[in-house]
mmCIF file of C-alpha atoms and ligand atoms in Angstrom:
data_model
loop_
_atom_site.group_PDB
_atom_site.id
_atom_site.type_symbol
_atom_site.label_atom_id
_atom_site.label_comp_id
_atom_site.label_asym_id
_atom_site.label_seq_id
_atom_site.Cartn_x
_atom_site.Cartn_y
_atom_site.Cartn_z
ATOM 1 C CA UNK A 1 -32.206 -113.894 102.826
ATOM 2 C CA UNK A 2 -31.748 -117.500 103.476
ATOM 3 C CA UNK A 3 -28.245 -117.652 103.035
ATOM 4 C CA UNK A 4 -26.994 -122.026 102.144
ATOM 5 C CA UNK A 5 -23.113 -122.749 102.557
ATOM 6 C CA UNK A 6 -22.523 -126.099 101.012
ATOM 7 C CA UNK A 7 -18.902 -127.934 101.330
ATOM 8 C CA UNK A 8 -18.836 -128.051 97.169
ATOM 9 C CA UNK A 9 -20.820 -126.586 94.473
ATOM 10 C CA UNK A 10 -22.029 -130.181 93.209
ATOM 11 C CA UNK A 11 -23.641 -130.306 96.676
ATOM 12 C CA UNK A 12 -25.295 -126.407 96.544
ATOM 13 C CA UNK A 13 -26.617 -128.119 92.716
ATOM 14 C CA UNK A 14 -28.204 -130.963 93.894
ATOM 15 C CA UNK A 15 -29.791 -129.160 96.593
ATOM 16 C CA UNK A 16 -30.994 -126.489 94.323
ATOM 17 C CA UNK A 17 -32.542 -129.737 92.105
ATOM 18 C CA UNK A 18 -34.581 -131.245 95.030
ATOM 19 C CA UNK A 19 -35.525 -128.128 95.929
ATOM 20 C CA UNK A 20 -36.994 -127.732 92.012
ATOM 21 C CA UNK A 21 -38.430 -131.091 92.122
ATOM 22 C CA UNK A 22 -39.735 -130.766 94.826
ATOM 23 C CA UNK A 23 -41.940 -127.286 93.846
ATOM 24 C CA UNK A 24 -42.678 -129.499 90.370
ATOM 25 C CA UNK A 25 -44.027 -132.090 92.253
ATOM 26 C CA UNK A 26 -46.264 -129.891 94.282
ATOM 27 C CA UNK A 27 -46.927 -127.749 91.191
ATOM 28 C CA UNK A 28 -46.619 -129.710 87.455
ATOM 29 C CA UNK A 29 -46.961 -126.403 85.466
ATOM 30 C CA UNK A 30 -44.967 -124.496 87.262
ATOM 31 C CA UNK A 31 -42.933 -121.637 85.424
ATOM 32 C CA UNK A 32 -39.470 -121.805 85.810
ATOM 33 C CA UNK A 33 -37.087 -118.515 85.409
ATOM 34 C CA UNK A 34 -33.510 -120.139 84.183
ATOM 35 C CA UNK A 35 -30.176 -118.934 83.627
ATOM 36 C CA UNK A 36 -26.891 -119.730 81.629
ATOM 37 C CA UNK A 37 -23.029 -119.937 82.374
ATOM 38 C CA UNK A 38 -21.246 -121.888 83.987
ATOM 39 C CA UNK A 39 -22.942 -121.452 87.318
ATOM 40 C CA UNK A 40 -26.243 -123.623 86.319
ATOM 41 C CA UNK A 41 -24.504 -126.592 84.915
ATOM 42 C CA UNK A 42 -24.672 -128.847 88.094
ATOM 43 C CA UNK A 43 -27.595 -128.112 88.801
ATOM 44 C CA UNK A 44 -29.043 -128.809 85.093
ATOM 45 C CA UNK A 45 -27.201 -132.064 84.784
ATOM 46 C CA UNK A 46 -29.100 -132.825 88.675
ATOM 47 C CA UNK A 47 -32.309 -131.812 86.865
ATOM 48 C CA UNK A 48 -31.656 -134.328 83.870
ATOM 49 C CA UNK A 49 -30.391 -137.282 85.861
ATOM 50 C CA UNK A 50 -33.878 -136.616 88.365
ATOM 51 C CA UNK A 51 -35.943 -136.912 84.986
ATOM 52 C CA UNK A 52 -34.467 -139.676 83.815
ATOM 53 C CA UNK A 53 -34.225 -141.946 87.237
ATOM 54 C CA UNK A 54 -38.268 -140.910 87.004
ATOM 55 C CA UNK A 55 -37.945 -138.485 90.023
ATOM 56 C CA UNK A 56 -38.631 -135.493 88.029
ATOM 57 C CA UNK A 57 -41.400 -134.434 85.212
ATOM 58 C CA UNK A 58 -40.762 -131.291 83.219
ATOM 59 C CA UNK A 59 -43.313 -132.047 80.613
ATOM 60 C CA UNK A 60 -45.408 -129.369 82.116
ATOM 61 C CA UNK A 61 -43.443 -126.800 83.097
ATOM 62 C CA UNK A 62 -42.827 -123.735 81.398
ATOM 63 C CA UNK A 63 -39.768 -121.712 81.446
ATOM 64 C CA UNK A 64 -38.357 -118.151 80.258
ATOM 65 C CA UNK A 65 -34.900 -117.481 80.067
ATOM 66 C CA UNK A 66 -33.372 -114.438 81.668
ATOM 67 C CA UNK A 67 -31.092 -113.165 78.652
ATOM 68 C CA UNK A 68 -29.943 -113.943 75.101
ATOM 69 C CA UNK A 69 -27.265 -111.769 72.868
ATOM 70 C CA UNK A 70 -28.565 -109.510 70.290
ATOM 71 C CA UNK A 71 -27.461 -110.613 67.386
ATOM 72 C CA UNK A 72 -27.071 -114.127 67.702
ATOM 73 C CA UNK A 73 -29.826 -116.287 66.092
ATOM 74 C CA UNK A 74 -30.622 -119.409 68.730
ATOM 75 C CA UNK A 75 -28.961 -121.441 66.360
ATOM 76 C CA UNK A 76 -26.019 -119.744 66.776
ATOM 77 C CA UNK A 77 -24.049 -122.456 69.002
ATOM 78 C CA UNK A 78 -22.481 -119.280 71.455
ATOM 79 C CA UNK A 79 -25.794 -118.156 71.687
ATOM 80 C CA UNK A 80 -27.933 -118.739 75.166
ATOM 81 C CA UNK A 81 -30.836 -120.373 73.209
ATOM 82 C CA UNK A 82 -28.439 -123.064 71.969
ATOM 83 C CA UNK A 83 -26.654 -123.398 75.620
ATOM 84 C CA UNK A 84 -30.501 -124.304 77.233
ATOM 85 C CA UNK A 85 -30.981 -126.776 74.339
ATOM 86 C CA UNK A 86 -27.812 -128.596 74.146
ATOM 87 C CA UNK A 87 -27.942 -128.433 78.658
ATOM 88 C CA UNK A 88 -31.094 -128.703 79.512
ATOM 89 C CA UNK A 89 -33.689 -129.172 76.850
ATOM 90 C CA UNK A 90 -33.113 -131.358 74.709
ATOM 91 C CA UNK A 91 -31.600 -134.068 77.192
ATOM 92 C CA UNK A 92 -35.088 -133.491 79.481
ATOM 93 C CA UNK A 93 -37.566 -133.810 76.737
ATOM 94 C CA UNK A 94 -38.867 -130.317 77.094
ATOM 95 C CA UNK A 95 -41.656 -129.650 74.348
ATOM 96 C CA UNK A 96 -39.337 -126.640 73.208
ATOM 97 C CA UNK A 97 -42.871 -124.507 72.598
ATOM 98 C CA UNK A 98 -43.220 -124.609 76.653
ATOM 99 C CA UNK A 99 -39.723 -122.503 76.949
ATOM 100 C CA UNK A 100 -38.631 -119.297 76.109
ATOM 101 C CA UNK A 101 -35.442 -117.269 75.627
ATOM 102 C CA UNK A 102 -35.726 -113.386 74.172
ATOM 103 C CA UNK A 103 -34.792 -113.713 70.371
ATOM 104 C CA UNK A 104 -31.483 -112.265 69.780
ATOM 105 C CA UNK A 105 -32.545 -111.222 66.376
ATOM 106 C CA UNK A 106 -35.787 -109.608 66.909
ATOM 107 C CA UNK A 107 -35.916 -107.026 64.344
ATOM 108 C CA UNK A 108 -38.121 -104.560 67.080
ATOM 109 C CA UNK A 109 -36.254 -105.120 70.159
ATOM 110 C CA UNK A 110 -38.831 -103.095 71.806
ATOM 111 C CA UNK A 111 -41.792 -105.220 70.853
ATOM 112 C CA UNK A 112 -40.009 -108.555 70.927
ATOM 113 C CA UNK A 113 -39.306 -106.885 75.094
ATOM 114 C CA UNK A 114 -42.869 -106.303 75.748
ATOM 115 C CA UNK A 115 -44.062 -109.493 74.403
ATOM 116 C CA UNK A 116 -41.473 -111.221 76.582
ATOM 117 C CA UNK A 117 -43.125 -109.685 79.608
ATOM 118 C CA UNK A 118 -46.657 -110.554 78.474
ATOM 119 C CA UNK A 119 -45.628 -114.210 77.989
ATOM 120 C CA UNK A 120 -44.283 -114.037 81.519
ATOM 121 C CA UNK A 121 -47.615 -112.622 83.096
ATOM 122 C CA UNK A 122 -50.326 -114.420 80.584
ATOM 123 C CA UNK A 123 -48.054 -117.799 81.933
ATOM 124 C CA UNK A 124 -49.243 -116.738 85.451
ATOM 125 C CA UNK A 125 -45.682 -115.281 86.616
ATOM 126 C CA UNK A 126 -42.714 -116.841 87.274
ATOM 127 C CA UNK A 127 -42.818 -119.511 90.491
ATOM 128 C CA UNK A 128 -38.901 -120.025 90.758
ATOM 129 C CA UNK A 129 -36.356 -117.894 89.381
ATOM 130 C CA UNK A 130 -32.851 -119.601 89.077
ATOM 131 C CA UNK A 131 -29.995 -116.939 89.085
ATOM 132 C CA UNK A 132 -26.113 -116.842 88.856
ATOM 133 C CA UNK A 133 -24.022 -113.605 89.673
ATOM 134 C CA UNK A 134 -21.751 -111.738 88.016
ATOM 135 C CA UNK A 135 -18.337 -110.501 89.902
ATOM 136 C CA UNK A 136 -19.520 -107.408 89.367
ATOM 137 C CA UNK A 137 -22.991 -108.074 90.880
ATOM 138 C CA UNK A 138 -25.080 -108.300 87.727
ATOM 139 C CA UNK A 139 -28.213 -111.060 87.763
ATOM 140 C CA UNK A 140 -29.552 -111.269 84.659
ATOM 141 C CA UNK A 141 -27.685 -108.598 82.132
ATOM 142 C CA UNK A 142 -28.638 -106.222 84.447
ATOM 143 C CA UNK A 143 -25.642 -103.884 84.626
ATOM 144 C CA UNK A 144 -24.203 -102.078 87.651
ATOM 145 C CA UNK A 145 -26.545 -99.250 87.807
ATOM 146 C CA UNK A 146 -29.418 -100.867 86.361
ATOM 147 C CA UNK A 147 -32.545 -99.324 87.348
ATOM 148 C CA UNK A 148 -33.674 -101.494 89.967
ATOM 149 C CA UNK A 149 -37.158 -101.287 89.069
ATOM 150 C CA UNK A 150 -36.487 -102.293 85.367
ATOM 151 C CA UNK A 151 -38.045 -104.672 83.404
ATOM 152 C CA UNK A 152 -37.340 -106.636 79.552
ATOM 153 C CA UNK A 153 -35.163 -104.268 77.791
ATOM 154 C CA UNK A 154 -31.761 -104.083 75.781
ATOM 155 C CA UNK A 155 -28.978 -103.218 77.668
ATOM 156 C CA UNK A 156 -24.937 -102.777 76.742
ATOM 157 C CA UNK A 157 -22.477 -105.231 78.705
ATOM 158 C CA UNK A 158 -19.952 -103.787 80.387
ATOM 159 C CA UNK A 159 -16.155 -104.571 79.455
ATOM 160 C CA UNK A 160 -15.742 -106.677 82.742
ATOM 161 C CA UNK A 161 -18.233 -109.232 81.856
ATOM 162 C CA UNK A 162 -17.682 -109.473 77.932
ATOM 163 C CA UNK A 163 -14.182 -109.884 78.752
ATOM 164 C CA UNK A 164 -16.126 -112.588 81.599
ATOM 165 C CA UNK A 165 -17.765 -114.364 78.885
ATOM 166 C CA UNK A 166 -15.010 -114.205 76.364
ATOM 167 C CA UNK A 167 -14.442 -118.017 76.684
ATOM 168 C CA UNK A 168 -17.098 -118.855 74.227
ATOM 169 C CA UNK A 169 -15.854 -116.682 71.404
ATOM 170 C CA UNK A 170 -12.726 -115.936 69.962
ATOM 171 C CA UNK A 171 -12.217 -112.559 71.890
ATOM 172 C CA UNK A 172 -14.028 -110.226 73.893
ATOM 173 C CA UNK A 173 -14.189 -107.916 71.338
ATOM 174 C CA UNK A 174 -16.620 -110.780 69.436
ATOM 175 C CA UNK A 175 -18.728 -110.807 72.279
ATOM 176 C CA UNK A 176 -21.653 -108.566 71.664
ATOM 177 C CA UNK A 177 -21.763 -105.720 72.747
ATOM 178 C CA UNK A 178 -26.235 -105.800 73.451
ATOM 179 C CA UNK A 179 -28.104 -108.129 75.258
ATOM 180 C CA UNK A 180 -31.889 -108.410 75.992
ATOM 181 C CA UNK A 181 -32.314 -108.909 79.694
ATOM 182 C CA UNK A 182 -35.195 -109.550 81.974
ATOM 183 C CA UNK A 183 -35.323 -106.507 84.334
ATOM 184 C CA UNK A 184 -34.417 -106.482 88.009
ATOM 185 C CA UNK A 185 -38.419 -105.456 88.504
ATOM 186 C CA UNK A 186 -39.415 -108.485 86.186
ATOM 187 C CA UNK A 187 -36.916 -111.009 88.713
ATOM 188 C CA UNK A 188 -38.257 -108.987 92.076
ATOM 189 C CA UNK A 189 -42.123 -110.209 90.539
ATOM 190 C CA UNK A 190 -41.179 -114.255 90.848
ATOM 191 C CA UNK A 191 -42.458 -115.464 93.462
ATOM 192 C CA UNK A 192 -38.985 -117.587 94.747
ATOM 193 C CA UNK A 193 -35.391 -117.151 93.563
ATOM 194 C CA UNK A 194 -32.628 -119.321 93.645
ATOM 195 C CA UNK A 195 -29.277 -117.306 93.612
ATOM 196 C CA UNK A 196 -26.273 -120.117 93.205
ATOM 197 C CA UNK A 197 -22.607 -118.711 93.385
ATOM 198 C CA UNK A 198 -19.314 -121.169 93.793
ATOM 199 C CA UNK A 199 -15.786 -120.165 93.540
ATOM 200 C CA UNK A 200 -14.058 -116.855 94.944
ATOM 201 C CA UNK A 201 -13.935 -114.987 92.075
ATOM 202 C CA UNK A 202 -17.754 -114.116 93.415
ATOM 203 C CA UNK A 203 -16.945 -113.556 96.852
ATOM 204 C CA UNK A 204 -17.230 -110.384 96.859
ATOM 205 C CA UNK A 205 -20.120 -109.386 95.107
ATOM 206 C CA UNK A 206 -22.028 -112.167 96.828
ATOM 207 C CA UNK A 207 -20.818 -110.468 100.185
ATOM 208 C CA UNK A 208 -21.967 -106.836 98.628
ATOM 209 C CA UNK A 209 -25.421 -108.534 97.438
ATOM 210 C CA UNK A 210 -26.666 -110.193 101.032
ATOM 211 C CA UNK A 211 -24.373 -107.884 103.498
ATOM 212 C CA UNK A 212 -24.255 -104.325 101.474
ATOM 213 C CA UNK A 213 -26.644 -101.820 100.788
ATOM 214 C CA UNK A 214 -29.087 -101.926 98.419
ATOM 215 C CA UNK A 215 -28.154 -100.618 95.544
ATOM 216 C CA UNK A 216 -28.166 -100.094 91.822
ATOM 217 C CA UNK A 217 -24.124 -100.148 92.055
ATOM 218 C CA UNK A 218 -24.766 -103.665 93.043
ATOM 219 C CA UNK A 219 -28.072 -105.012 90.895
ATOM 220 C CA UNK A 220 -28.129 -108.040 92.837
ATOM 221 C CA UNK A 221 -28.605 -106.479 96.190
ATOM 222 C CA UNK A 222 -32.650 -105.521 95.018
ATOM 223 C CA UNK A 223 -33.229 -109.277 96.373
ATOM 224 C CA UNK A 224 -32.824 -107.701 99.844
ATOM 225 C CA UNK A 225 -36.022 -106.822 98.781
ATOM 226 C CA UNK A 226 -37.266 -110.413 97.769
ATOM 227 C CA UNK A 227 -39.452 -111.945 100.744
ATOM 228 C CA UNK A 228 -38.289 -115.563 98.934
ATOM 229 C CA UNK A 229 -34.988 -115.694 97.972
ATOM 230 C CA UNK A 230 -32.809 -118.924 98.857
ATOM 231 C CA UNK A 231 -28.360 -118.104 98.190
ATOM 232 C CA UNK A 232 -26.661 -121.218 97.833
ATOM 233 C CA UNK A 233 -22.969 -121.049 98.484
ATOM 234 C CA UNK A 234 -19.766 -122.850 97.882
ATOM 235 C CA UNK A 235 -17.354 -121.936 100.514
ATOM 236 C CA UNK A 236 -15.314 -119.522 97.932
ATOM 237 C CA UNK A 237 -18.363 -118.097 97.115
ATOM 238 C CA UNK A 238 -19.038 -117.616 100.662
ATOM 239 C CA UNK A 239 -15.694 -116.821 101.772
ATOM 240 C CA UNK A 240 -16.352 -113.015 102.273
ATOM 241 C CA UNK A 241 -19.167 -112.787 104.106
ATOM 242 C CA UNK A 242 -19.102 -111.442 107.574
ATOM 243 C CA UNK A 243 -22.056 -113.183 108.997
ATOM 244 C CA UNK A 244 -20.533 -116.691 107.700
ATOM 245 C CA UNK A 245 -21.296 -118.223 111.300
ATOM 246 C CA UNK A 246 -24.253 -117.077 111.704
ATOM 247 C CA UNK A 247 -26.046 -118.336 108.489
ATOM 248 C CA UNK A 248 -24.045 -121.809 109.489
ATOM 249 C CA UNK A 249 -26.133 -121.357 112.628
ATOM 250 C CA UNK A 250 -29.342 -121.003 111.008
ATOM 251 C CA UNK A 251 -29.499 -123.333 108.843
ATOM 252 C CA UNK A 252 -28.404 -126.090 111.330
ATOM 253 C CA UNK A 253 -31.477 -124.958 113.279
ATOM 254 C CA UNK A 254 -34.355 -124.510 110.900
ATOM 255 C CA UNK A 255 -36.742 -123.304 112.698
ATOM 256 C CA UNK A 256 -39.647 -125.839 113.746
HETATM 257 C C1 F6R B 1 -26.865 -115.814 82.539
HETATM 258 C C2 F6R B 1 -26.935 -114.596 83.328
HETATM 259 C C3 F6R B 1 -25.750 -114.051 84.030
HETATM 260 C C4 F6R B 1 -24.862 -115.117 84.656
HETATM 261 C C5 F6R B 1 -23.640 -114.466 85.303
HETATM 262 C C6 F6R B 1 -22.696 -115.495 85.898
HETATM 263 O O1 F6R B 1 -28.118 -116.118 81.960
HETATM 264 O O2 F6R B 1 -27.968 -114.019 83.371
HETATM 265 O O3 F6R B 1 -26.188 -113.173 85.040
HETATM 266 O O4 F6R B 1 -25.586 -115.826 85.619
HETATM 267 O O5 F6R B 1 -22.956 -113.711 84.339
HETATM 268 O O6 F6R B 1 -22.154 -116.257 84.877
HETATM 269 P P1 F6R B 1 -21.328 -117.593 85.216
HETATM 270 O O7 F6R B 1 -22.280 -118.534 85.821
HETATM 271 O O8 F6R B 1 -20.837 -118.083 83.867
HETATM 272 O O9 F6R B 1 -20.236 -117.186 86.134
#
């Protein structure tokens, strides 16, 4: 893995951006794989202030979402579909029939799954994935334990991360329980990932994910198995990793 340490996380975002721009420049349609949370905010304001200063056009892209809550109509202002309109979206000018997030309210979750992943291929694949991490080492919704080969699906959300992502509701017991997640076999097909962490509270699974074995115990560690896959790191985030001086080393001397 090419593992980034930046001094803050606004610098690991606007990194991340030129490194989008840069692909969209080379490639106008590409397909981009996006996230929510907190973790992508930086970068998505980056991505709107590049578009607007004329440095960036999205108008071509496509992008699919990795998750959205079943349950939760895109409407629904704690839902994911309203968090990529209201953060990204809207503010870039995205023709909103050139993105995709799973529908939260599909009434056959195992159609609206397979669909997802025929959008995905009959798009061409995804060129860049952008992920965050969960402290327990989830990317996507994909659980501890998730099958690494896995692919669209519902899954259940472990009390950790609903009690995670209880800031946008009034409890964690409001947060839903399902989610419809890409797979960690639907990530491993894009072709480049981003992975952006800040703050210690990830520390440790983003030590587990580059430095531990691969495992389902830790989803995230399957990008071991990634031949693409850029980390970008605050130093919090990157606080335990073991081999801290040595990515420091490399990336100071890129090779030729
Ligand atoms: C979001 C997603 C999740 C988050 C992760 C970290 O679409 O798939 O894996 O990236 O839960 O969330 P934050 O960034 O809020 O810490």
């Amino acid at each position: 893995m090419d593992v980034r340490v930046y001094r803050s996380a606004e610098e690991a975002s606007s990194a991340a951006a030129a490194h989008i721009a840069a692909l969209v420049a080379r490639k106008h349609e590409a397909v981009l794989g996006l996230a929510t949370g907190d973790t992508p905010l930086l970068l998505y304001r980056q991505l709107i202030a590049l578009v607007r200063s004329g440095g960036l056009d999205l108008s071509r892209t496509t992008t699919f979402n990795l998750d959205e809550y079943v349950g939760l109509s895109g409407d629904d202002p704690r839902s994911y579909g309203h968090y990529m309109r209201t953060n990204l979206f809207d503010p870039v000018g995205i023709d909103l029939a050139r993105t995709h997030v799973p529908d939260g309210l599909a009434p056959d979750v195992e159609a609206e799954c397979e669909a997802y992943e025929h959008a995905i291929a009959a798009a061409g694949g995804i060129d860049l994935q952008v992920l965050g991490i969960g402290a327990d080492g989830h990317v996507g919704f994909n659980e501890p334990t998730s099958s690494l080969g896995s692919r669209t699906r519902i899954k259940t959300l472990t009390r950790r991360t609903r009690a995670d992502n209880a800031r946008f509701f009034e409890s964690p017991d409001d947060v839903p329980l399902h989610v419809l997640t890409m797979g960690i076999g639907t990530i491993l097909d894009s072709r480049e990932v981003l992975l952006l962490a800040f703050g210690d509270g990830k520390a440790d699974a983003v030590a587990r994910t580059i430095e531990g074995p691969v495992g389902a115990i830790v989803p995230a560690s399957a990008l071991q198995l990634h031949r693409n896959v850029r980390v970008l790191l605050d130093d919090g985030a990157a606080s335990r990793l073991a081999l801290r001086a040595y990515y420091d080393e490399v990336a100071a001397n890129l090779p030729p």
